[in-house]
Amino acid sequence: MLHVDDDPEFTDLSRAFLEKANNQFAVETATGADEGLDRLDTNPPDCIVSDYNMPGMDGLEFLRAVREEHPDLPFVLFTGKGSETIASDAIAAGVTDYLQKRSGTEQYDLLTNRIENAVQARREAERAERKDELMRLTEFAGGTGGFELDPDTGEVIITDGACRILDIPEQSNPSLDRNIQHYHPDDQERIRQTIQRACETGEQTQGTWRYHHPDGEAKLLDITYTPTTNGKTTIRGSIHNITEQAERQEELESKRRFIRQALDTLDDVFYVVDVDGTLRRWNETGRDVTGYSDSDLDGMSALELFPEDERERVWDGIRETLTGGIQTVEADIRTADGRRLPYEFRGAALSDETGDVTGVVGIGRDMTERRQRQQQFEMFFEDSPLGAVQWDEEFRFERVNERAEAILGYSEAELRGESWSMIVDEDDHDRVASVVESLLDGDGETHIRNRNTRADGETVTCEWHNRAVTDADGNTQTIFSTFEDVTAQRERGATDTD
């Protein structure tokens, strides 16, 4: 959209508010009508917002110049100088809407609403133009109508487009009292108050009301009331049927509520962070686990949820996720009360409809129980009276404990990366190879007694107990073995037999 005003500070402020109110707005500015016309020739906007009182060509002259080449381009006169004459001349010149500047940010909400409705109405009108008569189908497609109200008598002059919206015969001029009875009972008094406020303040007012005529369907109407004075006050207004828009919004909000509820049922922490690491979304679990309130988390850097010694690793994980897809990082969360909780975070890059990466979405899983089990396993592995070995997915040594080193005569460094065959007596290779193949195929547990060759060449007989650890698809990830030297038992058995 193009905003024309001779006050550049005001246009900069307006642009900031409008683009924040609707992220689809791209606001260009011009400080005068001549510059605005140049912009119109080179880059026609979807909508023009213009001040009235400007040096040289004023807002009405600018409007007339625009209408010569662009009779249907939405044009909103947004001015601090309001009068009946200006409003009447603007309507006569084909202004789309007329708003008076006010103090406070509410004026930008109203301006945003008017721009959205104006642009939407124009786009629908352009589609209708390709099908049938321009004027009649514009009113149908745009879902807009106009009226003029005499507050003293309650008499209403209403356009055919408004008649269609209100489900009353065209050319009707119903009274205010007769028309207002078709609005929701809870809205009727508020409508009267809104009209009265426009008359008393001389300022434009607006409301969204529920309407249902017996001959039509229930609707949601957005109505603007603009007071004009020419000896007496009249109200000129516009009616916009926003029923479909509201239904789409409600459907979208319903989907959002469903997603929020689904995410809040997760036992895991759900999170979304911006490319700069700022938290954008989280679920109830995230709030409960961290101990921070929603207001605390809003705008917080995700790194603030981690101890100082974890932050560099977490930030590296975020950056790698933004550029390289799915990443997994283990780190301790630091809660609001200072506790450290072990978590595993698995994140993926989040993209918008154009494919641009906008952040990271992921799940954090509490690793407390797993870490405790890991610590217990480490204690068992290292302190076990039996030899203990961890093999990789190709049955090569990864780790051994001190007892295994003592039985086999090799240090862990000497064994790491070596095959199982290094320590198995040649006469037992075939039997052990069969057990190895079974474990690599995912068989849970096996037991075997075989002869092993120590580092010093001595042969010892060992009893082995083996367990394969598999993933969700049944693929072997690692194998754990415990074993003991039973050479003495075997020799005693042989002696007893002799």
XYZ file of C-alpha atoms in Angstrom:
498
model
C 0.000 0.000 0.000
C 1.037 3.648 -0.510
C 0.738 6.156 2.360
C 0.915 9.816 1.283
C 1.404 12.463 3.986
C 3.633 15.525 4.189
C 4.733 14.528 7.714
C 7.428 11.838 7.284
C 7.512 11.095 11.018
C 3.790 10.292 10.927
C 4.133 8.051 7.856
C 7.038 6.195 9.494
C 4.984 5.683 12.653
C 1.943 4.591 10.639
C 4.023 2.142 8.638
C 5.362 0.554 11.817
C 1.886 0.101 13.297
C 0.274 -1.130 10.070
C 2.986 -3.664 9.242
C 2.845 -4.940 12.808
C -0.953 -5.226 12.674
C -0.871 -7.222 9.426
C 2.337 -8.934 8.342
C 1.059 -9.019 4.759
C 1.198 -5.221 4.567
C 4.156 -3.680 2.745
C 3.859 0.073 3.219
C 5.555 2.543 0.872
C 5.492 6.256 1.726
C 5.436 9.526 -0.169
C 5.597 13.060 1.247
C 3.342 14.661 -1.357
C 0.719 13.989 -4.007
C 3.127 14.516 -6.911
C 5.485 11.917 -5.521
C 2.489 9.660 -4.905
C 1.402 9.921 -8.556
C 4.937 9.061 -9.668
C 4.868 5.983 -7.431
C 1.459 5.087 -8.846
C 2.846 5.068 -12.385
C 5.902 2.974 -11.565
C 4.541 0.598 -8.944
C 0.736 0.643 -8.544
C -0.254 -0.303 -4.981
C -3.254 -2.306 -3.788
C -4.479 0.640 -1.721
C -3.710 4.332 -1.153
C -3.984 6.081 2.206
C -3.704 9.855 1.937
C -3.787 12.905 4.165
C -6.002 15.818 3.094
C -4.076 18.929 4.097
C -0.788 18.811 2.119
C 1.262 21.508 0.366
C 0.570 21.849 -3.335
C -1.985 19.251 -4.353
C -4.261 18.409 -1.412
C -5.807 15.022 -0.684
C -8.998 15.625 -2.693
C -7.088 16.836 -5.727
C -4.837 13.826 -5.371
C -7.909 11.570 -5.184
C -9.382 13.092 -8.340
C -6.069 12.646 -10.157
C -5.920 9.008 -9.080
C -9.511 8.383 -10.147
C -8.777 9.591 -13.678
C -6.572 6.559 -14.296
C -7.630 4.197 -11.505
C -11.372 4.490 -10.861
C -11.532 1.395 -8.644
C -8.259 1.592 -6.703
C -9.020 1.624 -2.939
C -8.375 5.140 -1.651
C -8.725 5.930 2.057
C -8.696 9.594 3.082
C -6.997 9.576 6.499
C -6.943 13.149 7.716
C -6.886 15.233 10.827
C -8.997 17.926 9.182
C -12.546 16.620 9.097
C -15.621 18.454 7.917
C -18.869 17.726 6.141
C -17.618 19.526 3.057
C -14.445 17.466 2.845
C -16.333 14.228 3.474
C -19.000 15.062 0.888
C -16.437 16.097 -1.712
C -14.413 12.952 -1.021
C -17.469 10.728 -1.466
C -18.351 12.566 -4.657
C -14.805 12.089 -5.939
C -14.992 8.346 -5.295
C -13.187 7.895 -1.999
C -13.318 4.317 -0.708
C -13.379 5.274 2.939
C -12.915 8.356 5.081
C -11.280 8.317 8.512
C -10.287 11.067 10.882
C -6.956 10.917 12.671
C -7.138 10.488 16.425
C -4.729 10.177 19.284
C -3.762 6.710 20.440
C -3.075 3.454 18.639
C -6.741 2.513 18.168
C -6.826 4.623 15.003
C -4.344 2.224 13.385
C -6.480 -0.797 14.246
C -9.425 0.893 12.541
C -7.281 1.939 9.582
C -5.967 -1.623 9.236
C -9.525 -2.931 9.224
C -10.608 -0.460 6.563
C -7.622 -1.226 4.347
C -8.158 -4.978 4.631
C -11.837 -4.655 3.788
C -11.173 -2.215 0.961
C -8.501 -4.374 -0.666
C -10.536 -7.525 -0.205
C -13.618 -5.844 -1.692
C -11.635 -4.618 -4.680
C -10.135 -8.029 -5.406
C -13.527 -9.688 -5.246
C -14.944 -6.951 -7.463
C -12.256 -7.570 -10.085
C -13.175 -11.239 -10.208
C -16.855 -10.316 -10.589
C -16.033 -7.857 -13.389
C -14.906 -10.729 -15.602
C -18.285 -12.442 -15.215
C -21.063 -9.866 -15.408
C -22.084 -6.253 -15.052
C -19.456 -4.350 -13.075
C -21.556 -2.333 -10.653
C -24.130 -4.943 -9.649
C -21.654 -7.786 -9.237
C -19.182 -5.548 -7.414
C -21.658 -5.172 -4.578
C -22.312 -8.910 -4.476
C -18.622 -9.826 -4.587
C -17.472 -7.106 -2.245
C -20.133 -7.754 0.354
C -20.411 -4.031 0.993
C -23.201 -1.462 1.076
C -23.839 2.100 2.164
C -26.470 4.065 4.026
C -27.328 7.522 5.340
C -29.142 7.913 8.656
C -31.018 10.883 10.072
C -30.505 10.432 13.843
C -33.394 12.777 14.668
C -36.063 10.974 12.625
C -34.536 7.510 12.366
C -35.038 7.569 8.599
C -32.488 5.613 6.576
C -31.503 5.904 2.925
C -29.881 2.619 1.949
C -28.102 1.412 -1.195
C -29.117 -1.685 -3.119
C -25.906 -3.388 -2.028
C -26.772 -2.834 1.620
C -30.307 -4.130 0.945
C -28.855 -7.372 -0.336
C -26.616 -7.700 2.702
C -29.544 -7.062 5.037
C -31.881 -9.416 3.109
C -34.482 -6.703 2.481
C -36.027 -5.664 -0.850
C -33.940 -3.341 -3.004
C -34.999 0.313 -2.977
C -36.166 -0.155 0.630
C -35.648 2.673 3.097
C -36.481 1.117 6.470
C -36.398 3.129 9.675
C -33.645 2.619 12.223
C -36.101 1.115 14.712
C -37.460 -1.299 12.135
C -34.022 -2.367 10.964
C -32.392 -2.650 14.366
C -34.845 -5.320 15.535
C -33.103 -7.840 13.252
C -29.835 -7.511 15.151
C -29.000 -9.733 18.092
C -30.777 -8.506 21.255
C -27.448 -8.092 23.054
C -26.175 -5.857 20.227
C -29.177 -3.569 19.749
C -28.472 -1.168 22.610
C -24.756 -1.109 21.786
C -25.591 -0.108 18.200
C -27.666 2.827 19.457
C -24.853 3.859 21.805
C -22.292 3.677 18.984
C -24.452 5.900 16.755
C -25.047 8.316 19.631
C -21.304 8.516 20.343
C -20.620 9.387 16.700
C -23.214 12.180 16.866
C -21.907 13.569 20.160
C -18.186 13.427 19.389
C -18.320 14.127 15.675
C -15.885 11.252 15.219
C -16.190 8.094 13.209
C -17.252 4.999 15.149
C -17.339 1.354 14.210
C -18.855 -1.883 15.451
C -19.192 -5.545 14.574
C -22.721 -6.815 15.058
C -24.725 -10.039 14.726
C -27.584 -9.769 12.230
C -30.357 -12.196 11.249
C -33.310 -11.246 9.070
C -36.165 -13.805 8.972
C -35.741 -14.028 5.187
C -32.008 -14.691 5.295
C -29.142 -16.351 7.107
C -27.375 -15.183 10.242
C -24.512 -12.815 9.426
C -21.733 -10.887 11.061
C -21.629 -7.278 9.871
C -18.860 -4.727 10.257
C -20.432 -1.244 10.171
C -18.752 2.168 10.134
C -20.647 5.321 11.194
C -19.247 8.644 9.944
C -20.988 11.844 11.173
C -21.374 14.727 8.733
C -22.824 18.178 9.433
C -24.618 20.496 7.035
C -27.005 22.447 9.200
C -27.856 19.148 10.913
C -25.970 15.981 11.713
C -26.413 12.918 9.556
C -24.627 9.592 9.736
C -23.125 8.157 6.596
C -21.906 4.630 6.889
C -20.697 1.493 5.202
C -21.765 -2.081 5.850
C -19.364 -4.968 5.290
C -20.531 -8.577 5.443
C -17.637 -10.330 7.172
C -19.466 -13.588 7.927
C -17.272 -15.814 5.768
C -14.150 -14.086 6.994
C -15.236 -14.602 10.616
C -16.117 -18.252 9.934
C -12.712 -18.838 8.362
C -11.082 -17.140 11.322
C -13.075 -19.263 13.760
C -12.182 -22.413 11.843
C -8.530 -21.416 11.914
C -8.711 -20.603 15.627
C -10.424 -23.950 16.266
C -7.563 -25.732 14.537
C -5.077 -23.708 16.552
C -6.868 -24.627 19.796
C -6.799 -28.291 18.811
C -3.068 -28.118 18.080
C -2.405 -26.319 21.379
C -4.404 -28.909 23.301
C -2.599 -31.745 21.529
C 0.801 -30.224 22.277
C -0.154 -29.596 25.899
C -0.929 -33.300 26.394
C 2.654 -34.250 25.524
C 4.873 -35.403 28.368
C 7.797 -33.972 26.409
C 8.743 -30.312 26.086
C 7.617 -28.805 22.765
C 9.352 -25.666 21.541
C 9.766 -23.321 18.586
C 12.628 -20.816 18.482
C 13.432 -18.046 15.999
C 16.624 -17.998 13.964
C 18.114 -15.752 16.661
C 17.229 -18.250 19.410
C 14.208 -16.363 20.790
C 11.404 -18.567 22.098
C 8.235 -18.340 19.980
C 6.114 -21.305 21.123
C 6.098 -23.796 23.984
C 3.629 -26.166 25.566
C 2.423 -26.550 29.154
C 5.089 -29.162 29.828
C 7.778 -26.652 28.881
C 6.308 -24.127 31.268
C 5.905 -26.650 34.099
C 9.373 -28.169 33.685
C 11.238 -24.847 33.564
C 9.175 -23.236 36.317
C 8.786 -20.036 34.286
C 5.408 -18.430 33.534
C 4.152 -17.775 30.011
C 4.962 -14.086 30.432
C 8.502 -14.980 31.571
C 9.063 -17.229 28.560
C 7.592 -14.782 26.049
C 10.517 -13.220 24.203
C 13.123 -15.050 26.312
C 16.245 -16.347 24.611
C 16.257 -20.142 24.672
C 19.864 -20.017 25.891
C 18.672 -18.485 29.173
C 17.116 -21.867 30.013
C 20.553 -23.503 30.143
C 23.554 -23.162 32.483
C 26.485 -21.121 31.232
C 28.584 -24.232 30.568
C 25.900 -25.692 28.257
C 24.991 -22.627 26.197
C 27.702 -22.780 23.540
C 26.853 -26.404 22.752
C 23.122 -25.636 22.628
C 23.663 -22.649 20.334
C 25.877 -24.767 18.064
C 23.040 -27.293 17.886
C 20.531 -24.591 16.924
C 22.793 -23.253 14.184
C 23.478 -26.728 12.805
C 19.739 -27.434 12.778
C 19.040 -24.212 10.869
C 21.526 -25.193 8.169
C 21.679 -28.961 8.266
C 18.290 -30.417 9.133
C 17.506 -32.605 12.144
C 19.924 -32.465 15.092
C 19.996 -34.036 18.561
C 21.627 -32.322 21.541
C 21.846 -33.433 25.161
C 21.995 -30.622 27.715
C 20.813 -29.761 31.211
C 17.880 -27.380 31.614
C 18.340 -24.857 34.409
C 14.951 -24.309 36.051
C 13.692 -21.063 37.526
C 14.652 -22.297 41.005
C 18.174 -23.254 39.901
C 17.843 -27.035 39.502
C 19.557 -28.841 36.596
C 17.510 -31.407 34.685
C 19.080 -33.611 31.994
C 17.256 -33.392 28.646
C 17.688 -34.604 25.095
C 16.552 -32.122 22.426
C 15.734 -33.222 18.904
C 15.019 -30.346 16.543
C 14.327 -29.712 12.875
C 14.458 -26.581 10.740
C 11.135 -24.752 10.344
C 10.380 -23.111 6.971
C 7.701 -20.749 5.690
C 5.657 -21.173 2.513
C 8.494 -19.726 0.414
C 11.030 -22.203 1.760
C 12.917 -19.687 3.887
C 14.079 -21.091 7.232
C 12.314 -19.230 10.043
C 13.399 -21.151 13.122
C 13.673 -24.516 14.837
C 10.849 -26.763 16.047
C 11.534 -29.669 18.337
C 10.903 -31.894 21.319
C 12.833 -32.082 24.593
C 12.757 -35.389 26.494
C 13.555 -35.815 30.178
C 16.666 -37.988 30.435
C 16.730 -38.283 34.241
C 15.747 -41.959 34.374
C 17.943 -42.850 31.418
C 20.909 -41.067 32.974
C 20.301 -42.878 36.238
C 20.183 -46.210 34.396
C 23.338 -45.260 32.534
C 25.087 -44.422 35.792
C 23.952 -47.710 37.300
C 25.179 -49.564 34.226
C 28.534 -47.781 34.392
C 28.888 -48.825 38.021
C 28.044 -52.428 37.140
C 30.301 -52.426 34.080
C 33.341 -51.070 35.873
C 32.881 -52.766 39.254
C 31.614 -56.139 38.062
C 33.556 -59.185 39.342
C 33.051 -60.610 35.842
C 34.808 -59.513 32.708
C 32.644 -57.083 30.735
C 32.886 -56.139 27.062
C 30.930 -53.760 24.863
C 31.097 -54.595 21.139
C 30.149 -52.370 18.194
C 27.716 -53.276 15.391
C 30.488 -55.232 13.598
C 31.473 -57.109 16.754
C 34.677 -55.190 17.381
C 35.849 -54.231 20.849
C 34.596 -50.825 22.079
C 35.091 -51.039 25.857
C 36.325 -53.539 28.425
C 36.513 -53.359 32.201
C 39.520 -54.072 34.397
C 38.469 -57.665 35.054
C 38.319 -58.350 31.307
C 41.809 -56.882 30.938
C 43.048 -59.200 33.678
C 41.489 -62.329 32.152
C 42.618 -61.621 28.574
C 45.943 -59.972 29.363
C 45.271 -57.033 27.021
C 44.665 -53.404 27.920
C 41.518 -51.674 26.699
C 43.616 -49.548 24.333
C 45.091 -52.693 22.753
C 41.675 -54.280 22.254
C 39.649 -51.284 21.055
C 38.680 -51.697 17.390
C 39.941 -55.299 17.160
C 37.719 -58.173 16.020
C 36.389 -60.898 18.328
C 38.555 -63.412 16.452
C 41.681 -61.908 18.024
C 40.992 -63.641 21.343
C 39.244 -66.873 20.204
C 41.174 -70.134 19.862
C 41.305 -71.298 16.235
C 39.578 -74.600 17.038
C 36.533 -72.663 18.387
C 36.278 -70.056 15.588
C 33.393 -71.700 13.770
C 31.269 -72.133 16.901
C 31.879 -68.561 18.056
C 31.293 -67.171 14.540
C 27.833 -68.754 14.589
C 27.051 -67.018 17.896
C 28.374 -63.694 16.555
C 26.175 -63.953 13.456
C 23.140 -64.718 15.615
C 23.741 -61.657 17.798
C 24.307 -59.365 14.814
C 20.990 -60.602 13.399
C 19.283 -59.286 16.516
C 18.863 -62.463 18.599
C 18.437 -61.271 22.153
C 20.728 -63.462 24.283
C 23.237 -66.255 23.755
C 25.505 -68.295 26.021
C 28.672 -70.107 24.993
C 31.725 -71.725 26.578
C 34.833 -71.538 24.424
C 38.593 -71.309 24.573
C 40.255 -67.909 24.449
C 43.848 -66.968 23.756
C 45.443 -64.487 26.144
C 47.988 -61.845 25.164
C 50.789 -64.080 26.524
C 49.615 -67.001 24.371
C 48.049 -68.967 27.208
C 44.709 -70.623 26.432
C 41.906 -70.198 28.941
C 38.339 -71.484 28.906
C 35.658 -68.815 29.454
C 31.910 -68.844 29.960
C 30.304 -66.002 27.907
C 26.846 -64.431 28.345
C 25.896 -62.072 25.506
C 22.999 -59.650 24.883
C 22.274 -57.667 21.698
C 20.789 -54.150 21.945
C 18.598 -53.310 18.925
C 16.785 -50.227 17.646
C 13.041 -49.928 16.956
C 13.512 -51.709 13.603
C 15.356 -54.653 15.158
C 18.792 -53.622 13.897
C 21.663 -54.410 16.256
C 23.274 -51.264 17.655
C 25.679 -52.765 20.186
C 26.349 -56.002 22.089
C 27.240 -56.440 25.759
C 29.035 -59.511 27.068
C 30.032 -60.699 30.509
C 32.400 -63.608 30.944
C 34.453 -65.465 33.510
C 37.484 -67.720 33.387
C 36.271 -71.293 34.099
C 39.555 -72.987 33.231
C 40.028 -74.183 36.802
C 36.472 -75.596 36.901
C 37.059 -77.454 33.644
C 40.356 -78.893 34.888
C 38.770 -79.996 38.169
C 36.004 -81.669 36.167
C 38.543 -83.470 34.034
C 40.446 -84.609 37.152
C 37.253 -85.878 38.737
C 36.490 -87.802 35.546
C 39.969 -89.306 35.520
